[in-house]
JSON list of C-alpha atoms in Angstrom, two decimals:
[
{"chain": "A", "resi": 7, "resn": "MET", "atom": "CA", "xyz": [0.31, 0.63, 0.11]},
{"chain": "A", "resi": 8, "resn": "ALA", "atom": "CA", "xyz": [2.20, 2.10, 1.15]},
{"chain": "A", "resi": 9, "resn": "ALA", "atom": "CA", "xyz": [4.52, 1.16, -2.66]},
{"chain": "A", "resi": 10, "resn": "ARG", "atom": "CA", "xyz": [1.17, 2.11, -4.59]},
{"chain": "A", "resi": 11, "resn": "SER", "atom": "CA", "xyz": [1.05, 5.41, -2.27]},
{"chain": "A", "resi": 12, "resn": "LEU", "atom": "CA", "xyz": [5.16, 6.98, -3.64]},
{"chain": "A", "resi": 13, "resn": "ARG", "atom": "CA", "xyz": [4.49, 5.56, -6.96]},
{"chain": "A", "resi": 14, "resn": "HIS", "atom": "CA", "xyz": [0.83, 8.11, -7.11]},
{"chain": "A", "resi": 15, "resn": "ILE", "atom": "CA", "xyz": [3.06, 11.06, -5.50]},
{"chain": "A", "resi": 16, "resn": "GLY", "atom": "CA", "xyz": [6.09, 10.43, -8.16]},
{"chain": "A", "resi": 17, "resn": "ALA", "atom": "CA", "xyz": [3.54, 10.18, -11.22]},
{"chain": "A", "resi": 18, "resn": "LEU", "atom": "CA", "xyz": [2.25, 13.62, -9.71]},
{"chain": "A", "resi": 19, "resn": "LEU", "atom": "CA", "xyz": [5.52, 15.44, -9.20]},
{"chain": "A", "resi": 20, "resn": "PRO", "atom": "CA", "xyz": [6.77, 15.98, -13.64]},
{"chain": "A", "resi": 21, "resn": "ALA", "atom": "CA", "xyz": [2.82, 17.14, -13.78]},
{"chain": "A", "resi": 22, "resn": "ALA", "atom": "CA", "xyz": [3.71, 19.82, -10.91]},
{"chain": "A", "resi": 23, "resn": "GLY", "atom": "CA", "xyz": [6.85, 21.13, -12.57]},
{"chain": "A", "resi": 24, "resn": "LYS", "atom": "CA", "xyz": [5.48, 22.50, -15.85]},
{"chain": "A", "resi": 25, "resn": "ALA", "atom": "CA", "xyz": [2.49, 23.84, -13.94]},
{"chain": "A", "resi": 26, "resn": "GLY", "atom": "CA", "xyz": [2.37, 27.13, -13.30]},
{"chain": "A", "resi": 27, "resn": "SER", "atom": "CA", "xyz": [5.37, 29.46, -10.76]},
{"chain": "A", "resi": 28, "resn": "GLY", "atom": "CA", "xyz": [3.67, 28.93, -8.59]},
{"chain": "A", "resi": 29, "resn": "SER", "atom": "CA", "xyz": [3.78, 25.46, -7.43]},
{"chain": "A", "resi": 30, "resn": "LEU", "atom": "CA", "xyz": [5.87, 23.80, -5.36]},
{"chain": "A", "resi": 31, "resn": "TYR", "atom": "CA", "xyz": [8.72, 21.02, -7.05]},
{"chain": "A", "resi": 32, "resn": "PHE", "atom": "CA", "xyz": [10.99, 19.06, -3.74]},
{"chain": "A", "resi": 33, "resn": "ARG", "atom": "CA", "xyz": [14.57, 17.93, -5.26]},
{"chain": "A", "resi": 34, "resn": "GLY", "atom": "CA", "xyz": [16.04, 15.78, -3.29]},
{"chain": "A", "resi": 35, "resn": "PRO", "atom": "CA", "xyz": [14.47, 13.98, -0.50]},
{"chain": "A", "resi": 36, "resn": "PRO", "atom": "CA", "xyz": [12.90, 15.71, 2.74]},
{"chain": "A", "resi": 37, "resn": "ARG", "atom": "CA", "xyz": [15.16, 17.54, 4.93]},
{"chain": "A", "resi": 38, "resn": "ALA", "atom": "CA", "xyz": [13.97, 15.32, 7.63]},
{"chain": "A", "resi": 39, "resn": "PHE", "atom": "CA", "xyz": [15.02, 11.38, 6.91]},
{"chain": "A", "resi": 40, "resn": "SER", "atom": "CA", "xyz": [18.85, 13.97, 6.07]},
{"chain": "A", "resi": 41, "resn": "THR", "atom": "CA", "xyz": [19.13, 15.62, 9.20]},
{"chain": "A", "resi": 42, "resn": "ALA", "atom": "CA", "xyz": [18.06, 11.77, 11.18]},
{"chain": "A", "resi": 43, "resn": "ALA", "atom": "CA", "xyz": [21.23, 10.45, 8.37]},
{"chain": "A", "resi": 44, "resn": "GLN", "atom": "CA", "xyz": [23.45, 12.88, 9.91]},
{"chain": "A", "resi": 45, "resn": "GLN", "atom": "CA", "xyz": [22.21, 12.63, 13.79]},
{"chain": "A", "resi": 46, "resn": "ARG", "atom": "CA", "xyz": [23.09, 8.80, 13.46]},
{"chain": "A", "resi": 47, "resn": "SER", "atom": "CA", "xyz": [26.43, 9.76, 11.29]},
{"chain": "A", "resi": 48, "resn": "THR", "atom": "CA", "xyz": [27.21, 12.19, 14.14]},
{"chain": "A", "resi": 49, "resn": "GLY", "atom": "CA", "xyz": [26.65, 10.15, 17.18]},
{"chain": "A", "resi": 50, "resn": "ASP", "atom": "CA", "xyz": [29.04, 7.52, 16.09]},
{"chain": "A", "resi": 51, "resn": "GLU", "atom": "CA", "xyz": [31.45, 9.50, 15.07]},
{"chain": "A", "resi": 52, "resn": "CYS", "atom": "CA", "xyz": [31.28, 11.22, 18.20]},
{"chain": "A", "resi": 53, "resn": "GLY", "atom": "CA", "xyz": [30.64, 8.03, 20.73]},
{"chain": "A", "resi": 54, "resn": "PRO", "atom": "CA", "xyz": [32.60, 6.93, 23.37]},
{"chain": "A", "resi": 55, "resn": "GLU", "atom": "CA", "xyz": [35.67, 6.16, 22.69]},
{"chain": "A", "resi": 56, "resn": "ASP", "atom": "CA", "xyz": [36.61, 2.04, 23.48]},
{"chain": "A", "resi": 57, "resn": "PRO", "atom": "CA", "xyz": [38.27, 1.70, 27.49]},
{"chain": "A", "resi": 58, "resn": "SER", "atom": "CA", "xyz": [40.23, -1.22, 25.91]},
{"chain": "A", "resi": 59, "resn": "GLU", "atom": "CA", "xyz": [42.17, 2.16, 24.27]},
{"chain": "A", "resi": 60, "resn": "GLU", "atom": "CA", "xyz": [43.37, 3.57, 26.41]},
{"chain": "A", "resi": 61, "resn": "PRO", "atom": "CA", "xyz": [47.36, 2.86, 27.04]},
{"chain": "A", "resi": 62, "resn": "LYS", "atom": "CA", "xyz": [48.33, 0.70, 29.82]},
{"chain": "A", "resi": 63, "resn": "HIS", "atom": "CA", "xyz": [51.46, 2.10, 32.28]},
{"chain": "A", "resi": 64, "resn": "PRO", "atom": "CA", "xyz": [52.99, -1.10, 33.43]},
{"chain": "A", "resi": 65, "resn": "LEU", "atom": "CA", "xyz": [54.52, -1.13, 36.34]},
{"chain": "A", "resi": 66, "resn": "PRO", "atom": "CA", "xyz": [58.70, -1.08, 36.54]},
{"chain": "A", "resi": 67, "resn": "ASP", "atom": "CA", "xyz": [60.63, -3.79, 38.49]},
{"chain": "A", "resi": 68, "resn": "CYS", "atom": "CA", "xyz": [62.03, -1.97, 41.66]},
{"chain": "A", "resi": 69, "resn": "ALA", "atom": "CA", "xyz": [58.17, -0.81, 41.95]},
{"chain": "A", "resi": 70, "resn": "LEU", "atom": "CA", "xyz": [56.90, -4.26, 42.13]},
{"chain": "A", "resi": 71, "resn": "GLU", "atom": "CA", "xyz": [59.76, -6.24, 44.19]},
{"chain": "A", "resi": 72, "resn": "HIS", "atom": "CA", "xyz": [59.27, -3.17, 46.21]},
{"chain": "A", "resi": 73, "resn": "LYS", "atom": "CA", "xyz": [55.47, -4.77, 46.74]},
{"chain": "A", "resi": 74, "resn": "ALA", "atom": "CA", "xyz": [56.27, -8.04, 47.52]},
{"chain": "A", "resi": 75, "resn": "ILE", "atom": "CA", "xyz": [57.96, -7.41, 50.49]},
{"chain": "A", "resi": 76, "resn": "LYS", "atom": "CA", "xyz": [55.63, -5.43, 51.56]},
{"chain": "A", "resi": 77, "resn": "LEU", "atom": "CA", "xyz": [53.42, -8.35, 50.73]},
{"chain": "A", "resi": 78, "resn": "GLU", "atom": "CA", "xyz": [55.86, -10.32, 52.21]},
{"chain": "A", "resi": 79, "resn": "GLU", "atom": "CA", "xyz": [56.09, -8.75, 55.83]},
{"chain": "A", "resi": 80, "resn": "GLN", "atom": "CA", "xyz": [52.71, -8.24, 56.13]},
{"chain": "A", "resi": 81, "resn": "VAL", "atom": "CA", "xyz": [51.88, -11.99, 55.44]},
{"chain": "A", "resi": 82, "resn": "ARG", "atom": "CA", "xyz": [55.09, -12.34, 58.47]},
{"chain": "A", "resi": 83, "resn": "ASP", "atom": "CA", "xyz": [52.56, -10.17, 60.33]},
{"chain": "A", "resi": 84, "resn": "LEU", "atom": "CA", "xyz": [50.00, -11.83, 60.22]},
{"chain": "A", "resi": 85, "resn": "THR", "atom": "CA", "xyz": [51.25, -15.50, 60.18]},
{"chain": "A", "resi": 86, "resn": "GLU", "atom": "CA", "xyz": [52.61, -14.03, 64.06]},
{"chain": "A", "resi": 87, "resn": "ARG", "atom": "CA", "xyz": [49.82, -12.65, 65.31]},
{"chain": "A", "resi": 88, "resn": "TYR", "atom": "CA", "xyz": [47.47, -16.14, 64.23]},
{"chain": "A", "resi": 89, "resn": "ARG", "atom": "CA", "xyz": [49.85, -17.87, 65.94]},
{"chain": "A", "resi": 90, "resn": "LYS", "atom": "CA", "xyz": [50.07, -16.19, 69.44]},
{"chain": "A", "resi": 91, "resn": "ALA", "atom": "CA", "xyz": [45.96, -16.10, 69.08]},
{"chain": "A", "resi": 92, "resn": "LEU", "atom": "CA", "xyz": [46.02, -19.84, 68.80]},
{"chain": "A", "resi": 93, "resn": "ALA", "atom": "CA", "xyz": [48.71, -20.46, 71.92]},
{"chain": "A", "resi": 94, "resn": "ASP", "atom": "CA", "xyz": [46.12, -17.52, 73.84]},
{"chain": "A", "resi": 95, "resn": "SER", "atom": "CA", "xyz": [43.25, -20.05, 73.01]},
{"chain": "A", "resi": 96, "resn": "GLU", "atom": "CA", "xyz": [45.27, -22.54, 74.18]},
{"chain": "A", "resi": 97, "resn": "ASN", "atom": "CA", "xyz": [46.17, -21.25, 77.59]},
{"chain": "A", "resi": 98, "resn": "VAL", "atom": "CA", "xyz": [43.68, -20.61, 77.97]},
{"chain": "A", "resi": 99, "resn": "ARG", "atom": "CA", "xyz": [41.45, -24.19, 77.04]},
{"chain": "A", "resi": 100, "resn": "ARG", "atom": "CA", "xyz": [43.92, -25.97, 79.50]},
{"chain": "A", "resi": 101, "resn": "ARG", "atom": "CA", "xyz": [42.75, -23.00, 82.19]},
{"chain": "A", "resi": 102, "resn": "THR", "atom": "CA", "xyz": [38.86, -23.53, 82.46]},
{"chain": "A", "resi": 103, "resn": "GLN", "atom": "CA", "xyz": [39.29, -27.74, 82.85]},
{"chain": "A", "resi": 104, "resn": "LYS", "atom": "CA", "xyz": [41.96, -27.10, 85.40]},
{"chain": "A", "resi": 105, "resn": "PHE", "atom": "CA", "xyz": [39.29, -24.55, 86.69]},
{"chain": "A", "resi": 106, "resn": "VAL", "atom": "CA", "xyz": [36.40, -27.24, 85.58]},
{"chain": "A", "resi": 107, "resn": "GLU", "atom": "CA", "xyz": [38.59, -29.91, 87.05]},
{"chain": "A", "resi": 108, "resn": "ASP", "atom": "CA", "xyz": [39.46, -28.57, 90.36]},
{"chain": "A", "resi": 109, "resn": "ALA", "atom": "CA", "xyz": [35.74, -27.41, 90.70]},
{"chain": "A", "resi": 110, "resn": "LYS", "atom": "CA", "xyz": [34.70, -31.40, 90.85]},
{"chain": "A", "resi": 111, "resn": "LEU", "atom": "CA", "xyz": [37.39, -32.65, 93.00]},
{"chain": "A", "resi": 112, "resn": "PHE", "atom": "CA", "xyz": [37.72, -29.90, 95.89]},
{"chain": "A", "resi": 113, "resn": "GLY", "atom": "CA", "xyz": [33.58, -28.39, 95.86]},
{"chain": "A", "resi": 114, "resn": "ILE", "atom": "CA", "xyz": [33.08, -30.92, 98.95]},
{"chain": "A", "resi": 115, "resn": "GLN", "atom": "CA", "xyz": [35.99, -28.58, 100.43]},
{"chain": "A", "resi": 116, "resn": "SER", "atom": "CA", "xyz": [34.17, -26.53, 102.96]},
{"chain": "A", "resi": 117, "resn": "PHE", "atom": "CA", "xyz": [31.86, -30.20, 103.90]},
{"chain": "A", "resi": 118, "resn": "CYS", "atom": "CA", "xyz": [34.74, -32.07, 104.56]},
{"chain": "A", "resi": 119, "resn": "ARG", "atom": "CA", "xyz": [36.69, -29.06, 107.22]},
{"chain": "A", "resi": 120, "resn": "ASP", "atom": "CA", "xyz": [33.24, -29.35, 108.34]},
{"chain": "A", "resi": 121, "resn": "LEU", "atom": "CA", "xyz": [32.92, -33.57, 108.86]},
{"chain": "A", "resi": 122, "resn": "VAL", "atom": "CA", "xyz": [36.74, -33.65, 109.85]},
{"chain": "A", "resi": 123, "resn": "GLU", "atom": "CA", "xyz": [35.47, -32.18, 113.19]},
{"chain": "A", "resi": 124, "resn": "VAL", "atom": "CA", "xyz": [32.94, -34.83, 113.97]},
{"chain": "A", "resi": 125, "resn": "ALA", "atom": "CA", "xyz": [35.45, -37.63, 113.18]},
{"chain": "A", "resi": 126, "resn": "ASP", "atom": "CA", "xyz": [37.45, -36.08, 115.67]},
{"chain": "A", "resi": 127, "resn": "ILE", "atom": "CA", "xyz": [34.97, -36.26, 118.66]},
{"chain": "A", "resi": 128, "resn": "LEU", "atom": "CA", "xyz": [33.94, -39.23, 117.05]},
{"chain": "A", "resi": 129, "resn": "GLU", "atom": "CA", "xyz": [37.87, -40.63, 118.07]},
{"chain": "A", "resi": 130, "resn": "LYS", "atom": "CA", "xyz": [38.08, -39.01, 121.17]},
{"chain": "A", "resi": 131, "resn": "THR", "atom": "CA", "xyz": [34.58, -40.45, 122.42]},
{"chain": "A", "resi": 132, "resn": "ALA", "atom": "CA", "xyz": [35.39, -44.36, 120.99]},
{"chain": "A", "resi": 133, "resn": "GLU", "atom": "CA", "xyz": [39.55, -43.56, 122.82]},
{"chain": "A", "resi": 134, "resn": "SER", "atom": "CA", "xyz": [37.56, -42.28, 126.27]},
{"chain": "A", "resi": 135, "resn": "ALA", "atom": "CA", "xyz": [34.64, -45.50, 125.86]},
{"chain": "A", "resi": 136, "resn": "ALA", "atom": "CA", "xyz": [38.71, -48.00, 126.01]},
{"chain": "A", "resi": 137, "resn": "GLY", "atom": "CA", "xyz": [39.86, -46.36, 128.93]},
{"chain": "A", "resi": 138, "resn": "HIS", "atom": "CA", "xyz": [36.99, -47.26, 130.58]},
{"chain": "A", "resi": 139, "resn": "ALA", "atom": "CA", "xyz": [36.57, -50.64, 129.09]},
{"chain": "A", "resi": 140, "resn": "GLU", "atom": "CA", "xyz": [38.81, -52.61, 130.61]},
{"chain": "A", "resi": 141, "resn": "PRO", "atom": "CA", "xyz": [38.57, -56.64, 130.17]},
{"chain": "A", "resi": 142, "resn": "SER", "atom": "CA", "xyz": [38.29, -57.21, 133.04]},
{"chain": "A", "resi": 143, "resn": "ASP", "atom": "CA", "xyz": [35.08, -54.96, 133.04]},
{"chain": "A", "resi": 144, "resn": "PRO", "atom": "CA", "xyz": [32.02, -56.79, 134.34]},
{"chain": "A", "resi": 145, "resn": "ASN", "atom": "CA", "xyz": [29.93, -53.52, 132.40]},
{"chain": "A", "resi": 146, "resn": "PRO", "atom": "CA", "xyz": [29.09, -55.54, 129.16]},
{"chain": "A", "resi": 147, "resn": "THR", "atom": "CA", "xyz": [27.47, -52.63, 127.68]},
{"chain": "A", "resi": 148, "resn": "LEU", "atom": "CA", "xyz": [30.26, -50.92, 127.44]},
{"chain": "A", "resi": 149, "resn": "LYS", "atom": "CA", "xyz": [31.97, -52.65, 125.69]},
{"chain": "A", "resi": 150, "resn": "LYS", "atom": "CA", "xyz": [29.66, -52.93, 122.83]},
{"chain": "A", "resi": 151, "resn": "ILE", "atom": "CA", "xyz": [29.25, -48.88, 122.76]},
{"chain": "A", "resi": 152, "resn": "TYR", "atom": "CA", "xyz": [33.46, -48.67, 122.80]},
{"chain": "A", "resi": 153, "resn": "GLU", "atom": "CA", "xyz": [32.98, -51.98, 120.22]},
{"chain": "A", "resi": 154, "resn": "GLY", "atom": "CA", "xyz": [30.01, -49.37, 117.55]},
{"chain": "A", "resi": 155, "resn": "LEU", "atom": "CA", "xyz": [32.41, -46.55, 117.53]},
{"chain": "A", "resi": 156, "resn": "SER", "atom": "CA", "xyz": [35.41, -48.23, 116.50]},
{"chain": "A", "resi": 157, "resn": "LEU", "atom": "CA", "xyz": [32.84, -49.36, 114.03]},
{"chain": "A", "resi": 158, "resn": "ILE", "atom": "CA", "xyz": [31.55, -46.09, 112.97]},
{"chain": "A", "resi": 159, "resn": "GLU", "atom": "CA", "xyz": [35.22, -44.66, 112.87]},
{"chain": "A", "resi": 160, "resn": "ALA", "atom": "CA", "xyz": [36.94, -47.27, 110.43]},
{"chain": "A", "resi": 161, "resn": "LYS", "atom": "CA", "xyz": [33.36, -46.69, 108.11]},
{"chain": "A", "resi": 162, "resn": "LEU", "atom": "CA", "xyz": [34.16, -43.06, 108.54]},
{"chain": "A", "resi": 163, "resn": "GLN", "atom": "CA", "xyz": [37.48, -43.07, 107.20]},
{"chain": "A", "resi": 164, "resn": "SER", "atom": "CA", "xyz": [37.05, -45.79, 104.73]},
{"chain": "A", "resi": 165, "resn": "VAL", "atom": "CA", "xyz": [34.10, -43.40, 103.09]},
{"chain": "A", "resi": 166, "resn": "PHE", "atom": "CA", "xyz": [36.78, -40.14, 104.00]},
{"chain": "A", "resi": 167, "resn": "ALA", "atom": "CA", "xyz": [40.04, -42.14, 101.87]},
{"chain": "A", "resi": 168, "resn": "LYS", "atom": "CA", "xyz": [36.64, -42.55, 99.09]},
{"chain": "A", "resi": 169, "resn": "HIS", "atom": "CA", "xyz": [36.22, -39.62, 98.14]},
{"chain": "A", "resi": 170, "resn": "GLY", "atom": "CA", "xyz": [40.05, -38.54, 97.92]},
{"chain": "A", "resi": 171, "resn": "LEU", "atom": "CA", "xyz": [39.69, -37.47, 102.04]},
{"chain": "A", "resi": 172, "resn": "GLN", "atom": "CA", "xyz": [42.54, -38.49, 104.16]},
{"chain": "A", "resi": 173, "resn": "LYS", "atom": "CA", "xyz": [44.25, -37.96, 107.59]},
{"chain": "A", "resi": 174, "resn": "MET", "atom": "CA", "xyz": [47.68, -36.87, 108.36]},
{"chain": "A", "resi": 175, "resn": "ASN", "atom": "CA", "xyz": [49.84, -39.12, 110.01]},
{"chain": "A", "resi": 176, "resn": "PRO", "atom": "CA", "xyz": [53.11, -36.65, 111.32]},
{"chain": "A", "resi": 177, "resn": "LEU", "atom": "CA", "xyz": [53.96, -37.99, 113.85]},
{"chain": "A", "resi": 178, "resn": "GLY", "atom": "CA", "xyz": [58.26, -38.89, 113.82]},
{"chain": "A", "resi": 179, "resn": "GLY", "atom": "CA", "xyz": [58.45, -37.17, 110.19]},
{"chain": "A", "resi": 180, "resn": "ARG", "atom": "CA", "xyz": [59.97, -33.39, 109.59]},
{"chain": "A", "resi": 181, "resn": "TYR", "atom": "CA", "xyz": [58.20, -30.72, 110.15]},
{"chain": "A", "resi": 182, "resn": "ASP", "atom": "CA", "xyz": [56.66, -29.46, 107.31]},
{"chain": "A", "resi": 183, "resn": "PRO", "atom": "CA", "xyz": [55.08, -25.69, 107.46]},
{"chain": "A", "resi": 184, "resn": "TYR", "atom": "CA", "xyz": [52.02, -26.82, 104.59]},
{"chain": "A", "resi": 185, "resn": "ASP", "atom": "CA", "xyz": [51.53, -29.23, 106.06]},
{"chain": "A", "resi": 186, "resn": "HIS", "atom": "CA", "xyz": [51.38, -28.67, 109.93]},
{"chain": "A", "resi": 187, "resn": "GLU", "atom": "CA", "xyz": [51.13, -25.70, 112.25]},
{"chain": "A", "resi": 188, "resn": "ILE", "atom": "CA", "xyz": [53.43, -25.43, 115.33]},
{"chain": "A", "resi": 189, "resn": "VAL", "atom": "CA", "xyz": [51.19, -25.57, 118.48]},
{"chain": "A", "resi": 190, "resn": "CYS", "atom": "CA", "xyz": [54.80, -25.90, 120.81]},
{"chain": "A", "resi": 191, "resn": "HIS", "atom": "CA", "xyz": [58.43, -27.39, 121.26]},
{"chain": "A", "resi": 192, "resn": "VAL", "atom": "CA", "xyz": [59.67, -30.21, 123.02]},
{"chain": "A", "resi": 193, "resn": "PRO", "atom": "CA", "xyz": [62.65, -31.21, 124.13]},
{"chain": "A", "resi": 194, "resn": "ALA", "atom": "CA", "xyz": [64.86, -33.58, 121.44]},
{"chain": "A", "resi": 195, "resn": "GLU", "atom": "CA", "xyz": [64.83, -36.91, 123.52]},
{"chain": "A", "resi": 196, "resn": "GLY", "atom": "CA", "xyz": [66.14, -39.15, 121.35]},
{"chain": "A", "resi": 197, "resn": "VAL", "atom": "CA", "xyz": [65.20, -37.46, 118.15]},
{"chain": "A", "resi": 198, "resn": "GLN", "atom": "CA", "xyz": [66.36, -35.77, 115.81]},
{"chain": "A", "resi": 199, "resn": "PRO", "atom": "CA", "xyz": [65.83, -31.27, 116.26]},
{"chain": "A", "resi": 200, "resn": "GLY", "atom": "CA", "xyz": [63.15, -30.30, 113.40]},
{"chain": "A", "resi": 201, "resn": "THR", "atom": "CA", "xyz": [60.86, -33.50, 114.51]},
{"chain": "A", "resi": 202, "resn": "VAL", "atom": "CA", "xyz": [57.47, -33.65, 115.03]},
{"chain": "A", "resi": 203, "resn": "ALA", "atom": "CA", "xyz": [56.75, -34.99, 118.39]},
{"chain": "A", "resi": 204, "resn": "LEU", "atom": "CA", "xyz": [53.73, -34.31, 119.50]},
{"chain": "A", "resi": 205, "resn": "VAL", "atom": "CA", "xyz": [50.26, -33.96, 117.55]},
{"chain": "A", "resi": 206, "resn": "THR", "atom": "CA", "xyz": [47.85, -32.29, 119.43]},
{"chain": "A", "resi": 207, "resn": "GLN", "atom": "CA", "xyz": [45.48, -32.50, 116.28]},
{"chain": "A", "resi": 208, "resn": "ASP", "atom": "CA", "xyz": [45.57, -34.57, 113.14]},
{"chain": "A", "resi": 209, "resn": "GLY", "atom": "CA", "xyz": [45.30, -33.32, 109.25]},
{"chain": "A", "resi": 210, "resn": "TYR", "atom": "CA", "xyz": [43.46, -33.98, 106.88]},
{"chain": "A", "resi": 211, "resn": "LYS", "atom": "CA", "xyz": [44.28, -33.29, 103.02]},
{"chain": "A", "resi": 212, "resn": "LEU", "atom": "CA", "xyz": [41.93, -33.82, 99.77]},
{"chain": "A", "resi": 213, "resn": "HIS", "atom": "CA", "xyz": [42.90, -35.05, 97.08]},
{"chain": "A", "resi": 214, "resn": "GLY", "atom": "CA", "xyz": [46.89, -33.96, 97.75]},
{"chain": "A", "resi": 215, "resn": "ARG", "atom": "CA", "xyz": [45.31, -30.13, 98.83]},
{"chain": "A", "resi": 216, "resn": "THR", "atom": "CA", "xyz": [46.11, -29.81, 103.23]},
{"chain": "A", "resi": 217, "resn": "ILE", "atom": "CA", "xyz": [42.07, -28.70, 103.81]},
{"chain": "A", "resi": 218, "resn": "ARG", "atom": "CA", "xyz": [43.48, -28.83, 107.67]},
{"chain": "A", "resi": 219, "resn": "HIS", "atom": "CA", "xyz": [46.72, -28.39, 108.90]},
{"chain": "A", "resi": 220, "resn": "ALA", "atom": "CA", "xyz": [47.89, -31.15, 111.68]},
{"chain": "A", "resi": 221, "resn": "LEU", "atom": "CA", "xyz": [48.36, -29.27, 115.08]},
{"chain": "A", "resi": 222, "resn": "VAL", "atom": "CA", "xyz": [52.41, -30.56, 116.23]},
{"chain": "A", "resi": 223, "resn": "GLY", "atom": "CA", "xyz": [55.15, -30.31, 118.43]},
{"chain": "A", "resi": 224, "resn": "VAL", "atom": "CA", "xyz": [57.82, -30.32, 117.05]},
{"chain": "A", "resi": 225, "resn": "ALA", "atom": "CA", "xyz": [61.26, -30.87, 119.20]},
{"chain": "A", "resi": 226, "resn": "VAL", "atom": "CA", "xyz": [64.05, -29.29, 119.73]},
{"chain": "A", "resi": 227, "resn": "GLU", "atom": "CA", "xyz": [67.93, -29.32, 121.32]},
{"chain": "A", "resi": 228, "resn": "ALA", "atom": "CA", "xyz": [67.96, -28.62, 125.20]},
{"chain": "A", "resi": 229, "resn": "GLN", "atom": "CA", "xyz": [69.40, -25.57, 126.08]},
{"chain": "A", "resi": 230, "resn": "GLU", "atom": "CA", "xyz": [71.59, -25.84, 129.01]}
]
């Protein structure tokens, strides 16, 4: 349809040229088409330059070497920081584990301190009953009481040992300020000075840690 219209307009144009001077005659294509084409060509010519055509400036060898040295220093610094952080975390883990283990072992420490006082009373009571329960004593009740107290004391010491609580036996040994507390001095008769010659109160350890010092008398040289 558009082609037939153009042919019809082309047929009319020569006739219009032969008409009078008042008639118009179009020479060449319409300006609109040429303007659009010109804009396209102008746009193509004025388009942005290809970024790939920009000149590249490679770094010189000295700059590359300096950059490599700087990167190596950063790697060494980061590696050292990582090792220190790893060592610190391992130390924290060990301290935490030790704290948990100690809490499990010594969580009953205060309870044991109170309990050994009960053991002291029981031991003194058994000793007192033993002093009155002589073999020649016809009173069987006192003898049974002594035997019962002895069994209770033995069982209590067995329970203590089961939970890591042990009684010290410092008599005849060397004085140790970490385990013993001096309450008196006695003449060194037949023993070396500094030896524990008397025990007035038993000491106890819980898993090797002293929870109550033994009250002792230490032998010293007699002064003339």
